[in-house]
Structures are given as structure tokens and as C-alpha cells.
Tab-separated table of C-alpha atoms in Angstrom:
chain	number	residue	atom	x	y	z
A	1	VAL	CA	-26.206	218.365	72.408
A	2	THR	CA	-29.144	216.577	74.032
A	3	LEU	CA	-32.552	216.490	72.380
A	4	ASP	CA	-35.964	215.365	73.638
A	5	LEU	CA	-38.495	213.474	71.512
A	6	ASP	CA	-42.173	214.341	71.858
A	7	GLN	CA	-43.083	217.884	70.789
A	8	THR	CA	-39.343	218.548	70.223
A	9	LEU	CA	-38.371	216.385	67.243
A	10	TRP	CA	-41.920	215.730	66.107
A	11	PHE	CA	-45.477	216.929	66.578
A	12	GLY	CA	-47.163	214.344	68.797
A	13	GLU	CA	-46.392	211.622	71.310
A	14	CYS	CA	-44.479	208.483	70.361
A	15	ALA	CA	-46.549	206.438	72.837
A	16	GLU	CA	-49.464	206.813	70.419
A	17	TRP	CA	-47.466	205.143	67.612
A	18	PRO	CA	-46.702	201.474	68.372
A	19	PRO	CA	-44.206	199.874	65.946
A	20	GLY	CA	-45.882	198.417	62.890
A	21	THR	CA	-48.848	200.803	62.863
A	22	TYR	CA	-47.428	203.285	60.352
A	23	GLU	CA	-45.595	203.699	57.055
A	24	SER	CA	-42.932	206.267	56.247
A	25	GLY	CA	-43.145	209.019	53.694
A	26	SER	CA	-40.106	210.431	51.912
A	27	ALA	CA	-38.498	213.774	51.344
A	28	ALA	CA	-35.845	215.337	49.138
A	29	THR	CA	-33.689	215.684	52.278
A	30	GLY	CA	-33.295	211.916	52.514
A	31	PHE	CA	-35.270	211.922	55.766
A	32	PRO	CA	-38.901	210.838	55.799
A	33	LEU	CA	-40.796	213.766	57.313
A	34	ARG	CA	-44.007	211.974	58.218
A	35	MET	CA	-45.244	208.621	59.465
A	36	VAL	CA	-48.782	207.781	58.383
A	37	SER	CA	-51.008	205.359	60.286
A	38	THR	CA	-51.936	202.155	58.534
A	39	GLU	CA	-55.405	202.416	60.084
A	40	LYS	CA	-58.100	205.079	59.788
A	41	ASP	CA	-59.161	207.017	62.865
A	42	GLU	CA	-62.752	207.679	63.954
A	43	THR	CA	-63.044	210.489	61.364
A	44	GLY	CA	-62.070	208.173	58.491
A	45	ARG	CA	-58.636	209.787	58.066
A	46	TYR	CA	-55.180	208.300	58.348
A	47	PRO	CA	-53.467	210.070	61.290
A	48	HIS	CA	-49.834	211.078	60.913
A	49	LEU	CA	-46.834	211.924	63.072
A	50	GLU	CA	-44.693	214.619	61.518
A	51	LEU	CA	-41.154	215.825	62.167
A	52	HIS	CA	-40.720	219.501	62.821
A	53	ARG	CA	-39.593	220.945	59.496
A	54	ASP	CA	-36.045	221.896	60.537
A	55	VAL	CA	-35.145	218.597	62.230
A	56	PRO	CA	-33.422	217.036	59.170
A	57	LEU	CA	-31.355	220.202	58.633
A	58	ILE	CA	-30.405	220.348	62.330
A	59	PHE	CA	-29.427	216.667	62.413
A	60	GLY	CA	-27.352	217.105	59.255
A	61	ALA	CA	-25.464	220.022	60.820
A	62	LEU	CA	-25.002	218.171	64.118
A	63	ARG	CA	-23.608	215.116	62.320
A	64	LEU	CA	-21.099	217.294	60.469
A	65	LEU	CA	-20.035	218.877	63.754
A	66	ARG	CA	-19.822	215.454	65.385
A	67	ALA	CA	-17.581	214.207	62.554
A	68	SER	CA	-15.176	217.054	63.307
A	69	GLY	CA	-15.200	216.184	67.014
A	70	ALA	CA	-16.972	219.402	67.980
A	71	VAL	CA	-20.125	217.879	69.522
A	72	ARG	CA	-21.712	214.673	70.725
A	73	ILE	CA	-25.373	213.957	70.033
A	74	ALA	CA	-27.739	212.480	72.616
A	75	ILE	CA	-31.440	211.848	72.847
A	76	ALA	CA	-33.050	211.726	76.276
A	77	SER	CA	-36.721	211.265	77.014
A	78	ALA	CA	-38.949	210.225	79.888
A	79	SER	CA	-41.389	208.696	77.404
A	80	PRO	CA	-43.007	205.487	78.632
A	81	ALA	CA	-42.822	204.112	75.077
A	82	ARG	CA	-39.167	203.136	74.589
A	83	GLY	CA	-39.937	200.613	71.812
A	84	SER	CA	-42.087	203.087	69.896
A	85	ALA	CA	-39.511	205.840	70.330
A	86	LEU	CA	-36.647	203.700	69.016
A	87	ALA	CA	-38.715	202.466	66.070
A	88	LEU	CA	-39.732	206.014	65.125
A	89	LEU	CA	-36.170	207.329	65.420
A	90	GLU	CA	-35.019	204.539	63.121
A	91	LYS	CA	-37.830	205.064	60.591
A	92	PHE	CA	-37.180	208.816	60.524
A	93	GLY	CA	-33.461	208.116	59.929
A	94	LEU	CA	-32.432	209.996	63.068
A	95	ILE	CA	-30.689	207.222	64.984
A	96	ASP	CA	-27.201	205.912	64.393
A	97	GLY	CA	-24.558	203.926	66.245
A	98	GLU	CA	-22.689	206.988	67.454
A	99	MET	CA	-25.621	208.521	69.311
A	100	TRP	CA	-26.227	208.258	73.043
A	101	LEU	CA	-29.806	207.298	73.922
A	102	GLU	CA	-31.602	207.432	77.250
A	103	ILE	CA	-35.303	206.708	76.904
A	104	GLY	CA	-36.970	205.952	80.183
A	105	ASP	CA	-40.189	204.593	81.466
A	106	GLY	CA	-41.710	207.977	82.294
A	107	ASP	CA	-40.734	207.913	85.982
């Protein structure tokens, strides 16, 4: 199973979220569902990047299937923000050592 990042796993673009500019929230699922900016935007609000609601459930099911040998999990993206993408995947708890990653430079 291969998944994309922006607008697929989360609402928004990871290029807009450099590492160190956000804090994670938490959820009963064990996955943080939202990253909140550490800086206010021009409206005085703290912007956020949010996972689509079913992503933790889908990843949980995929990991169970992977453990049984039924599937492999991969993330592929043409995002120009590899560092931001990897940091967000880690903060959201979506990345692990058994996952194949291909995050390009947008070309």
C-alpha cells in the first residue's frame, strides 16, 4: 500500500511546516491528530496542520496486516520539503523502521 502526504494524510502542505515551528497535540488513539504552530499568523491565530480523521485507524489496520505479512506500507511524495515531511510523519507517529519512504524534491 502506497500513500501520499499532502491532502492525503493531512489537510495542508508539509512545505508550510518547517521542523521546529509546531507542537503536537494528543488523542485517545495514541496518535497526535494536530500540529499547532508556535507562532501566530496575520489574524492572531495559531495555524494548525491536522490529520484526516481516519488516518490513525487506517495505519493501525495496515500495521496489523503488515505484521501478518499481508501488506507492505510505503509513503511516496513529490513534496519539495523532505525534511518537513519526515519531521511531521515522526511527530504524528506514522513513521517506523519497516516503512518504505520516497519523498522527492518535487521534480
